[in-house]
Coordinates of C-alpha atoms and ligand atoms in Angstrom, one line a residue:
M126 CA -136.5 13.9 5.4
P127 CA -136.7 12.5 9.2
D128 CA -134.3 14.5 11.5
L129 CA -130.7 12.0 11.3
Q130 CA -130.1 12.2 15.2
H131 CA -127.9 9.6 16.2
D132 CA -125.7 8.4 19.4
T133 CA -122.2 7.1 18.4
V134 CA -121.4 4.4 20.5
I135 CA -119.1 2.0 21.1
L136 CA -120.5 -1.7 21.2
A137 CA -118.8 -4.9 22.7
R138 CA -119.3 -8.4 21.9
L139 CA -119.1 -11.0 24.8
G140 CA -117.4 -14.7 24.2
E141 CA -117.4 -17.4 26.6
I142 CA -118.6 -15.3 28.8
T143 CA -122.3 -16.3 27.1
L144 CA -121.7 -19.5 28.0
K145 CA -121.7 -19.5 32.0
G146 CA -124.7 -20.3 33.4
L147 CA -125.2 -18.8 37.0
N148 CA -122.5 -17.1 37.0
R149 CA -122.7 -15.1 34.2
G150 CA -124.1 -12.0 36.2
K151 CA -120.6 -12.1 38.2
F152 CA -118.5 -12.0 34.8
E153 CA -120.6 -9.3 33.5
R154 CA -120.6 -7.1 35.7
R155 CA -116.4 -8.4 36.3
L156 CA -115.9 -7.0 32.4
I157 CA -117.6 -3.9 32.9
E158 CA -116.0 -2.6 36.3
N159 CA -112.7 -3.8 33.9
I160 CA -113.8 -1.7 31.4
S161 CA -114.7 0.8 33.7
R162 CA -111.2 0.7 35.2
R163 CA -109.6 1.2 31.9
L164 CA -111.8 4.2 30.5
R165 CA -111.2 6.1 33.7
R166 CA -107.3 6.6 32.2
I167 CA -109.1 8.5 29.3
G168 CA -112.5 10.0 30.0
S169 CA -115.4 10.6 31.4
F170 CA -117.5 6.9 29.9
S171 CA -120.5 5.2 30.7
V172 CA -120.5 1.8 30.4
V173 CA -123.6 -0.4 30.4
Q174 CA -125.2 -4.2 29.9
A175 CA -127.8 -4.7 28.1
Q176 CA -128.7 -8.1 25.4
S177 CA -125.3 -9.7 26.4
R178 CA -123.4 -6.5 25.2
V179 CA -121.7 -3.9 26.7
W180 CA -122.3 -0.4 25.4
I181 CA -120.0 2.3 26.2
E182 CA -120.5 5.7 26.1
A183 CA -118.9 9.3 26.0
R184 CA -120.5 11.7 28.7
D185 CA -119.1 14.6 27.3
N186 CA -116.5 15.3 24.0
Q187 CA -116.8 12.2 21.4
Q188 CA -113.4 13.0 20.3
D189 CA -112.3 10.3 23.1
L190 CA -114.2 7.3 21.6
E191 CA -111.2 6.2 19.0
A192 CA -109.3 6.0 22.0
A193 CA -111.6 4.2 23.9
L194 CA -111.8 1.6 21.2
G195 CA -108.3 0.8 21.5
H196 CA -108.8 0.4 25.6
V197 CA -112.0 -1.5 25.2
V198 CA -110.4 -3.9 22.2
S199 CA -107.4 -5.1 25.3
V200 CA -110.0 -5.9 28.2
F201 CA -110.1 -10.3 28.5
G202 CA -113.7 -11.2 27.6
V203 CA -114.0 -9.1 24.6
V204 CA -114.5 -10.7 21.3
S205 CA -114.8 -7.6 19.6
A206 CA -116.3 -4.1 19.6
S207 CA -117.3 -1.8 17.2
P208 CA -118.3 1.7 16.9
V209 CA -121.5 2.1 15.8
W210 CA -124.1 4.5 15.0
R211 CA -127.4 3.7 17.3
F212 CA -130.5 5.5 17.1
R213 CA -134.3 4.2 17.4
G214 CA -137.1 4.8 14.1
D215 CA -138.9 3.4 11.4
L216 CA -137.8 1.7 7.9
D217 CA -137.7 5.8 6.9
M218 CA -135.2 6.6 9.4
L219 CA -133.2 3.5 8.7
L220 CA -133.2 4.1 5.3
A221 CA -131.9 7.7 5.2
Q222 CA -129.3 6.9 8.6
A223 CA -127.6 4.2 6.5
V224 CA -127.1 6.3 3.1
A225 CA -126.0 9.2 5.9
F226 CA -122.9 6.4 7.4
A227 CA -122.7 4.7 3.9
R228 CA -121.4 8.3 3.0
T229 CA -118.8 9.0 6.1
Q230 CA -117.4 5.0 5.0
V231 CA -117.1 6.5 1.2
D232 CA -113.3 7.5 -0.1
P233 CA -113.3 10.3 -2.5
A234 CA -110.1 8.8 -3.8
R235 CA -112.3 5.7 -5.4
V236 CA -114.8 3.8 -6.8
Q237 CA -115.6 1.4 -4.1
S238 CA -117.8 -1.7 -3.4
F239 CA -119.8 -2.9 -0.4
K240 CA -122.4 -4.9 0.9
V241 CA -125.5 -5.2 3.8
E242 CA -125.8 -7.6 6.5
S243 CA -128.4 -7.2 8.8
R244 CA -129.8 -9.2 11.5
R245 CA -133.5 -8.4 13.3
G246 CA -133.4 -9.2 17.2
N247 CA -137.2 -7.2 17.3
K248 CA -139.6 -9.2 15.4
Q249 CA -142.0 -6.0 15.3
F250 CA -140.2 -4.8 12.3
P251 CA -142.0 -5.4 9.3
L252 CA -139.0 -6.5 7.6
T253 CA -136.8 -9.6 7.4
S254 CA -133.3 -9.5 7.3
P255 CA -132.6 -9.7 3.9
E256 CA -135.3 -7.5 2.8
I257 CA -133.8 -5.1 5.3
S258 CA -130.5 -5.5 3.6
S259 CA -131.7 -5.3 0.2
R260 CA -133.3 -2.0 0.7
V261 CA -130.5 -0.1 2.6
G262 CA -128.4 -1.2 0.2
E263 CA -130.8 -0.3 -2.8
A264 CA -131.3 3.6 -0.9
I265 CA -127.4 3.6 -0.7
M266 CA -126.8 2.8 -3.7
V267 CA -129.7 5.0 -5.4
A268 CA -127.8 8.3 -3.3
L269 CA -124.3 7.2 -3.9
S270 CA -124.2 5.7 -7.5
D271 CA -121.4 7.2 -8.6
R272 CA -119.2 6.2 -5.6
L273 CA -120.2 3.0 -4.6
R274 CA -121.4 -0.7 -5.9
V275 CA -122.1 -3.7 -5.0
D276 CA -120.2 -6.6 -4.4
V277 CA -121.7 -9.5 -2.2
H278 CA -118.0 -11.7 -2.0
Q279 CA -115.7 -9.2 -1.9
P280 CA -116.7 -5.4 -0.9
D281 CA -114.3 -3.5 0.6
F282 CA -116.6 -2.1 3.4
T283 CA -119.3 -4.0 4.8
V284 CA -123.0 -2.1 6.2
Y285 CA -124.1 -4.2 9.6
V286 CA -127.5 -3.1 10.1
E287 CA -129.0 -4.6 13.7
V288 CA -132.4 -3.9 14.5
R289 CA -133.3 -4.5 18.3
D290 CA -135.1 -1.4 20.5
T291 CA -132.5 0.2 18.7
I292 CA -131.3 0.2 15.3
C293 CA -127.6 0.6 15.2
L294 CA -125.3 0.7 11.9
Y295 CA -121.1 0.2 11.8
A296 CA -118.7 -1.0 9.6
R297 CA -116.0 -1.7 11.8
V298 CA -115.2 -4.9 13.8
V299 CA -112.1 -4.5 15.7
Q300 CA -110.9 -7.9 17.1
G301 CA -110.6 -8.4 20.9
P302 CA -108.7 -10.3 23.1
R303 CA -110.9 -13.1 24.1
G304 CA -110.4 -14.9 27.3
L305 CA -111.9 -14.3 30.6
P306 CA -112.8 -10.8 32.6
V307 CA -109.0 -10.8 35.1
G308 CA -110.4 -11.2 38.8
T309 CA -112.8 -14.4 37.7
G310 CA -109.8 -16.6 37.8
G311 CA -108.9 -16.7 41.1
H312 CA -105.0 -15.0 42.4
G313 CA -101.8 -16.1 41.3
L314 CA -98.0 -14.6 41.6
L315 CA -96.0 -14.4 38.1
L316 CA -92.5 -15.1 38.4
L317 CA -91.2 -12.2 35.7
S318 CA -87.9 -11.8 34.5
G319 CA -87.1 -9.4 32.1
G320 CA -86.7 -13.0 29.4
I321 CA -89.4 -13.1 26.4
D322 CA -91.5 -16.1 27.9
S323 CA -92.4 -14.8 32.0
P324 CA -94.4 -11.6 30.6
V325 CA -96.5 -13.8 27.8
A326 CA -97.2 -16.4 30.6
G327 CA -98.9 -13.5 32.4
Y328 CA -100.8 -12.3 29.3
M329 CA -101.9 -16.0 28.8
M330 CA -102.9 -16.7 32.8
A331 CA -104.7 -13.4 32.8
S332 CA -106.5 -14.0 29.7
R333 CA -108.1 -16.5 31.7
G334 CA -109.7 -14.3 34.2
M335 CA -106.9 -14.6 36.8
E336 CA -105.1 -12.1 38.5
L337 CA -102.3 -11.5 39.3
D338 CA -99.2 -10.0 41.2
A339 CA -95.5 -10.0 40.1
V340 CA -92.1 -11.4 41.8
Y341 CA -88.9 -10.2 40.6
F342 CA -85.4 -11.6 42.2
H343 CA -83.1 -8.7 42.0
A344 CA -79.1 -9.4 42.8
F345 CA -77.6 -6.0 42.4
P346 CA -74.9 -5.0 41.3
Y347 CA -74.6 -8.4 39.2
T348 CA -77.8 -7.5 37.5
S349 CA -77.8 -3.6 37.2
D350 CA -80.8 -1.1 38.0
R351 CA -81.4 -0.9 34.2
A352 CA -82.8 -4.7 34.5
R353 CA -84.7 -3.6 37.1
E354 CA -86.2 -0.7 35.2
K355 CA -87.1 -3.2 32.0
V356 CA -88.7 -5.5 34.4
L357 CA -91.5 -2.8 35.3
A358 CA -91.1 -1.5 31.7
L359 CA -92.7 -5.0 31.1
A360 CA -95.2 -5.0 34.3
D361 CA -96.6 -1.7 33.0
I362 CA -97.0 -3.0 29.8
L363 CA -98.8 -6.1 30.9
T364 CA -101.1 -3.8 33.2
A365 CA -102.8 -3.3 30.0
Y366 CA -104.5 -7.1 30.3
T367 CA -104.3 -7.2 33.9
G368 CA -104.9 -4.4 35.7
R369 CA -103.5 -3.2 38.5
L370 CA -100.2 -5.1 39.0
T371 CA -98.0 -5.1 41.9
V372 CA -94.4 -6.2 41.7
H373 CA -92.5 -7.4 44.7
I374 CA -88.6 -7.0 44.1
V375 CA -86.7 -9.3 46.1
N376 CA -83.2 -8.0 46.9
F377 CA -81.6 -11.5 45.7
T378 CA -77.5 -10.4 46.0
D379 CA -76.6 -12.0 49.1
I380 CA -78.7 -15.2 48.9
Q381 CA -77.3 -15.8 45.6
I382 CA -73.6 -15.0 47.0
I383 CA -74.5 -17.5 49.8
L384 CA -75.6 -20.6 47.2
R385 CA -72.9 -19.9 45.1
D386 CA -70.2 -20.1 47.5
H387 CA -72.1 -23.2 49.4
C388 CA -73.2 -25.0 46.3
P389 CA -71.2 -27.1 43.7
P390 CA -71.4 -25.1 40.1
D391 CA -73.5 -27.5 38.4
M392 CA -76.1 -27.5 41.2
L393 CA -76.2 -23.9 41.3
T394 CA -78.8 -23.2 39.0
I395 CA -81.2 -25.4 40.3
V396 CA -80.2 -24.7 43.6
T397 CA -81.4 -20.6 43.0
R398 CA -84.6 -21.8 41.5
R399 CA -85.4 -24.0 44.3
M400 CA -84.8 -20.5 46.3
M401 CA -87.1 -18.7 44.4
M402 CA -89.5 -20.9 44.3
R403 CA -89.8 -20.9 48.3
I404 CA -89.5 -17.2 48.6
A405 CA -91.7 -16.8 45.4
A406 CA -94.7 -19.4 47.6
R407 CA -93.8 -17.5 50.8
L408 CA -94.9 -14.2 49.1
A409 CA -97.9 -15.8 47.5
E410 CA -99.3 -16.6 50.5
K411 CA -99.0 -13.0 52.4
V412 CA -100.7 -11.9 49.1
R413 CA -103.2 -14.1 49.2
A414 CA -101.9 -15.8 45.8
K415 CA -103.5 -19.4 45.2
V416 CA -100.7 -20.7 42.7
L417 CA -97.4 -19.8 41.3
V418 CA -97.2 -18.7 37.1
T419 CA -93.7 -19.1 35.6
G420 CA -92.7 -18.9 31.9
E421 CA -91.2 -22.2 32.2
S422 CA -91.0 -24.8 28.4
L423 CA -90.4 -28.2 28.4
G424 CA -86.8 -28.4 27.5
Q425 CA -85.9 -24.9 26.9
V426 CA -82.9 -24.6 29.0
A427 CA -81.4 -26.7 31.2
S428 CA -83.4 -26.3 34.1
Q429 CA -86.8 -26.6 32.3
T430 CA -85.9 -30.6 32.2
L431 CA -88.8 -32.7 33.6
E432 CA -86.4 -34.0 36.6
A433 CA -85.1 -30.3 37.2
L434 CA -89.0 -28.9 36.8
L435 CA -90.0 -31.6 39.5
T436 CA -86.8 -31.1 41.4
T437 CA -88.8 -27.3 41.6
D438 CA -91.7 -27.9 42.4
T439 CA -91.1 -30.2 45.4
V440 CA -90.3 -26.9 47.3
V441 CA -93.6 -25.2 47.4
A442 CA -96.5 -26.8 48.7
M443 CA -98.6 -24.8 46.3
P444 CA -99.3 -25.6 42.2
V445 CA -96.7 -23.9 39.3
F446 CA -99.0 -22.9 36.5
R447 CA -96.5 -22.9 33.5
P448 CA -98.6 -22.1 30.6
L449 CA -95.7 -22.1 28.0
I450 CA -94.8 -25.7 29.0
G451 CA -95.8 -26.8 25.8
L452 CA -95.3 -24.3 23.5
D453 CA -92.1 -23.7 20.9
K454 CA -90.2 -20.7 21.7
N455 CA -90.8 -19.3 18.4
D456 CA -94.9 -19.4 19.3
T457 CA -93.5 -17.8 22.0
V458 CA -92.0 -15.2 20.4
D459 CA -95.2 -14.8 18.1
L460 CA -97.0 -13.7 21.0
A461 CA -94.7 -11.5 22.8
R462 CA -94.6 -9.3 19.7
R463 CA -98.6 -9.3 19.6
I464 CA -98.9 -8.3 23.0
G465 CA -96.5 -5.5 22.8
T466 CA -93.7 -7.1 25.0
F467 CA -91.1 -8.6 22.9
E468 CA -89.0 -5.6 22.1
T469 CA -88.6 -4.6 25.6
S470 CA -88.2 -8.2 26.5
I471 CA -84.8 -8.0 24.2
L472 CA -82.9 -5.2 25.3
P473 CA -79.9 -6.6 26.3
Y474 CA -79.8 -6.6 30.4
E475 CA -78.8 -9.6 32.0
D476 CA -80.6 -11.8 34.6
C477 CA -79.8 -12.7 37.7
C478 CA -79.8 -16.6 36.6
T479 CA -77.3 -15.5 33.9
V480 CA -75.0 -14.3 36.2
F481 CA -74.2 -17.1 38.2
V482 CA -74.8 -20.3 35.8
A483 CA -72.7 -22.7 35.6
K484 CA -70.8 -23.5 32.1
H485 CA -72.9 -27.5 32.8
P486 CA -75.3 -27.8 34.8
K487 CA -76.6 -30.7 35.7
T488 CA -79.4 -31.2 33.1
H489 CA -80.9 -34.5 35.0
P490 CA -80.6 -33.5 38.6
S491 CA -82.7 -35.9 40.5
L492 CA -84.1 -34.7 43.9
A493 CA -81.3 -36.1 45.9
D494 CA -78.7 -34.2 44.6
A495 CA -80.7 -31.1 45.5
V496 CA -81.3 -31.9 48.4
Q497 CA -77.6 -33.2 49.2
A498 CA -76.4 -29.4 47.5
E499 CA -78.3 -27.5 49.9
E500 CA -77.2 -29.4 52.8
G501 CA -76.4 -27.1 56.0
L502 CA -78.0 -24.5 54.4
D503 CA -80.2 -22.4 56.6
I504 CA -83.1 -22.5 54.4
E505 CA -85.6 -20.9 56.1
G506 CA -83.4 -18.3 57.6
L507 CA -82.6 -17.3 54.2
V508 CA -86.3 -17.6 53.0
G509 CA -87.2 -15.4 56.1
Q510 CA -84.4 -12.4 55.4
A511 CA -85.9 -12.4 51.6
M512 CA -89.2 -11.2 52.7
T513 CA -87.7 -8.6 54.8
L514 CA -85.9 -7.2 51.7
I515 CA -89.0 -6.7 49.9
E516 CA -89.6 -3.4 47.8
E517 CA -93.2 -3.1 46.2
V518 CA -94.0 -1.1 42.8
A519 CA -98.0 -0.8 42.8
L520 CA -98.2 0.0 38.5
Ligands
ATP132 P1 -87.9 -15.8 30.5 O1 -87.4 -15.6 29.5 O2 -89.0 -15.1 31.3 O3 -86.8 -14.9 31.3 P2 -86.0 -17.6 30.4 O4 -86.3 -18.5 29.4 O5 -84.9 -17.0 30.4 O6 -87.6 -17.4 30.7 P3 -84.7 -18.8 32.9 O7 -84.2 -17.7 33.3 O8 -84.5 -19.9 33.8 O9 -85.8 -19.0 31.9 O10 -86.4 -18.9 34.2 C1 -87.5 -19.5 33.6 C2 -88.7 -19.1 34.8 O11 -88.5 -18.9 35.7 C3 -89.4 -17.6 34.0 O12 -90.1 -17.7 33.1 C4 -89.2 -16.7 35.5 O13 -91.2 -17.2 35.4 C5 -88.7 -17.5 35.9 N1 -87.9 -16.5 36.5 C6 -86.5 -16.1 36.0 N2 -85.7 -15.7 36.3 C7 -86.4 -14.7 37.3 C8 -86.0 -13.3 38.0 N3 -84.8 -13.0 38.3 N4 -87.3 -13.2 38.8 C9 -88.7 -13.6 38.8 N5 -88.3 -14.8 38.1 C10 -88.2 -15.2 37.3
MG133 MG1 -84.9 -15.7 31.8

């Protein structure tokens, strides 16, 4: 009987990153850094990359591994991850370990079906992949015939065997979020409201590797402190995907009052949005973000018609990314549920646009309408004033 020592580690698989040619190293290093940073919150882990995979090992107690797995599968760039038994040895060792591993999968309450799937990266190993599967399956059946039966079509569980320079056994494959590691896709400024859409927009850009700052326009006392807390709660949920996130809270009250007193009511929403965009663009320059990100979707509300979007775009020199532009609201809601922001987004606190909203906003404003509505406003002065009224919350 061989000595059945093994390490229990997490194996994370990478997807799109492995398609990167010369840049691949940069993407992999960033991914490792992002995983390491995430795990630092819960313990001491080593994270190393080998053969297009990332291996995560607890430095001390193994108990943290399940929590670590949960974190690993929320890091963009990870396609899936598995807790694995890892060891070195020959066929006898593999068979003994596989039997011990299968025992850990057995459900005492019922007879289960299983199958074995093998991959052989190490061509020195004397058996082919199908031969490995059949020998391992046979060994497990001999040892556990009263508990298990083979079903290659719809097994209750699969024992995966991978033979490389080490041998790995695992049964669970937990899906990751895919995408690219945050920090490889430039830097954007997310306009984050307390609604359903903008957190999802942030998630989508982060999934393409974009690092984010967030800006929230707060109009206290028209919007309550609870609205502010709600936005911070949403930002906090987003950090699970984005990593560190700074929320810049703009005190927008005085500006909204000036705009309300100055503009025709049916143009107020557009003028307010143009002002938000200008301030956001100025802030973006300050934090070195190169693009603005919003949760707008074509036609969703009056301020999101094509004309309205064009009218707001013209006030900024940088591009505006709207990752939800072609998405149905129901699909956005599904995404919000999946990423865990939905329940917070639907808390009933008003946002600053609804406080001053007109009954019948102009749905197809021309640029000339907007310029006319803003005539006489000291735009530059208002933007400058807003920049002095920003509170930073680093999450
Ligand atoms: P959301 O659900 O994201 O609030 P929405 O459908 O309610 O979107 P609007 O309220 O018109 O639409 O806002 C459109 C976009 O403008 C938002 O997705 C967000 O990016 C930005 N935005 C709106 N209000 C604010 C705010 N108070 N602070 C920061 N950004 C905002
Ligand atoms: Mg909103």
